[in-house]
C-alpha atoms as one frame of an Amber mdcrd trajectory, in Angstrom:
protein
 -14.756 -32.342 -19.044 -11.533 -34.563 -19.927  -7.478 -33.820 -19.149  -6.775
 -33.028 -22.024  -9.514 -30.869 -22.408  -8.622 -29.036 -20.036  -5.200 -29.150
 -20.866  -6.220 -27.810 -24.553  -8.305 -24.949 -23.610  -5.520 -24.299 -21.009
  -2.710 -23.251 -23.086  -5.893 -21.868 -26.128  -5.787 -19.458 -23.666  -2.702
 -19.261 -22.146  -1.631 -18.341 -25.742  -4.701 -15.349 -26.493  -2.830 -14.100
 -22.812   0.954 -14.238 -24.176  -0.411 -12.788 -27.641  -2.447  -9.464 -25.221
   0.767  -9.480 -23.327   2.938  -9.313 -26.323   0.304  -6.285 -27.738  -0.455
  -3.853 -25.090   2.777  -4.419 -23.122   5.988  -5.950 -24.992   6.356  -8.300
 -23.229   6.248 -12.398 -21.908   5.318 -13.802 -18.972   4.969 -17.188 -16.670
   0.678 -17.545 -17.301   0.400 -16.925 -13.297   2.572 -13.960 -13.153  -0.642
 -12.780 -15.994  -2.634 -14.042 -14.485  -2.831 -12.589 -11.025  -2.351  -8.574
 -10.948   0.761  -7.760  -8.347  -0.486  -4.428  -7.584  -2.966  -6.697  -6.242
  -1.481  -9.194  -4.474   1.063  -6.072  -2.932  -2.502  -4.353  -1.649  -3.098
  -8.355   0.229  -0.346  -7.801   1.653  -1.063  -4.729   2.957   2.126  -2.865
   1.792   1.813   1.103   0.249  -0.071   2.297  -2.670   1.129   2.494  -5.745
   3.492  -0.974  -4.824   3.589  -4.193  -7.342   5.063  -8.072  -6.470   5.291
 -10.219  -8.137   4.225 -13.875  -7.934   7.340 -15.768  -8.044   8.189 -13.834
  -4.513   8.329 -15.286  -0.622   7.239 -13.155   1.811   8.626 -14.735   5.138
   7.573 -13.210   8.601   6.588  -9.562   8.561   7.849  -6.789   5.589   6.212
  -3.313   4.688   7.102  -2.178   1.997   6.187   1.479   1.550   4.998   3.636
  -1.928   5.382   3.331  -5.106   8.606   0.208  -5.009   8.603  -1.974  -7.563
   9.402  -5.698  -6.336  10.702  -8.392  -9.223  10.696 -12.261  -9.057  12.679
 -14.538  -7.554  13.048 -12.259  -4.519  13.571 -13.168  -1.420  11.711 -10.420
   1.196  12.463 -12.739   5.632  10.507 -10.613   7.588  10.676 -12.987  10.422
  13.190 -11.348  12.314  11.521  -7.522  11.309  11.849  -6.215   7.444  11.077
  -2.233   6.580  11.517  -0.992   2.719  11.225   2.128   2.168   8.806   4.591
  -0.865  10.160   4.758  -3.923  12.725   1.542  -4.272  13.415  -1.377  -6.579
  13.871  -4.561  -5.462  14.933  -6.206  -8.802  15.059  -9.842  -9.415  16.143
 -12.111  -7.268  16.819  -9.892  -4.585  17.391 -11.712  -1.318  16.569  -9.383
   2.035  17.578 -11.484   5.447  16.675 -10.955   8.812  17.922 -14.257  10.723
  20.498 -16.617   9.527  20.875 -20.805  10.827  25.042 -20.427  10.798  25.576
 -20.507  14.057  22.589 -23.218  14.577  24.154 -25.828  12.305  27.886 -25.650
  13.280  27.300 -25.998  16.217  24.693 -28.711  15.608  22.068 -27.086  17.104
  23.088 -27.006  19.832  22.774 -22.992  19.271  19.930 -21.352  18.748  18.842
 -19.178  15.215  19.792 -15.335  15.522  17.304 -13.120  13.725  17.722  -9.093
  13.762  15.501  -6.313  11.773  16.228  -5.273   8.257  16.291  -1.669   7.059
  15.966  -0.643   3.754  15.932   3.694   3.068  13.457   5.498   0.886  14.218
   6.181  -3.289  17.358   2.638  -2.762  17.726   0.400  -6.316  18.271  -3.060
  -5.289  20.029  -4.212  -8.471  18.773  -8.363  -9.764  20.657 -11.533  -7.752
  21.168  -8.827  -4.388  21.895 -10.708  -1.089  21.242  -8.457   2.334  22.551
  -9.908   5.798  20.339 -10.198   8.642  20.763  -6.515  10.729  22.265  -4.504
   7.537  20.422  -0.300   7.018  20.901   0.622   3.780  20.562   4.204   3.982
  18.254   6.337   1.593  18.985   6.775  -1.843  21.925   4.600  -2.086  22.475
   2.103  -4.923  23.689  -1.488  -4.119  25.679  -2.863  -8.045  24.626  -6.540
  -9.225  25.699  -9.999  -7.644  26.967  -7.990  -4.546  26.874  -9.537  -0.641
  26.497  -6.836   1.368  27.448  -7.387   5.363  27.649  -4.109   6.421  25.788
  -0.275   6.836  25.596   1.119   3.593  24.782   4.818   4.314  22.586   7.007
   2.270  23.868   8.539  -1.064  25.995   6.044  -1.736  26.653   3.235  -5.045
  28.330   0.557  -2.388  28.823  -3.057  -5.437  31.250  -6.242  -4.357  31.617
  -9.098  -2.176  31.819  -7.747   0.253  30.221  -4.818  -1.019  32.374  -2.130
  -0.450  31.208   1.897  -1.305  32.329   2.883  -4.692  31.075   5.727  -4.955
  27.619   8.046  -4.314  25.027   8.871  -5.691  23.573  13.032  -6.261  20.113
  14.780  -6.648  20.988  18.654  -7.564  18.756  21.156  -7.181  17.183  20.522
 -10.584  16.295  16.963 -10.149  18.922  15.498 -12.378  20.715  12.306 -10.167
  25.190  11.770 -10.983  26.679   8.765 -10.060  29.867  10.095  -8.332  32.273
   6.981  -8.375  35.601   7.051  -5.817  38.670   7.296  -8.023  40.372   4.243
  -6.816  37.589   2.117  -8.311  37.813   3.795 -12.046  39.639   2.031 -14.363
């Protein structure tokens, strides 16, 4: 079979998959995301039950993830220093979570060693798109980190944090009936 024939068959196959994806799930994804099961990838990585991770996510080192967690595309999970992500988390598109850095190594001309520190994301957390978490950080349970935030200090449980660097701007309140409220600090309201 010629390269041209293979290419044409792949294009035809891709079109069939795209139509099926659009009809069944009202979305369009890259070919490899349609070919491979993101729950199977999570299972292969020994992540918790019902957790999913997109093919375009990069995983390094020792990463532990709880159950029912969604990890979006284009994420970086650096477990070289030990990374733990809890259950029922949403790790959105483009999130980067680090457990090491090479800053002192680079500026010292290689005289300083790489630095490693365990990072932990608690249960029931939402890291919105493009959040970056520095090595050694702990994000407490039931916390929300806003889009494009840089987290360089620990975030207590039930917190809403935003900014570069991230600051606490509010808190998460979960009522007995299960209703969730976001209460924002007065100084952060505009």
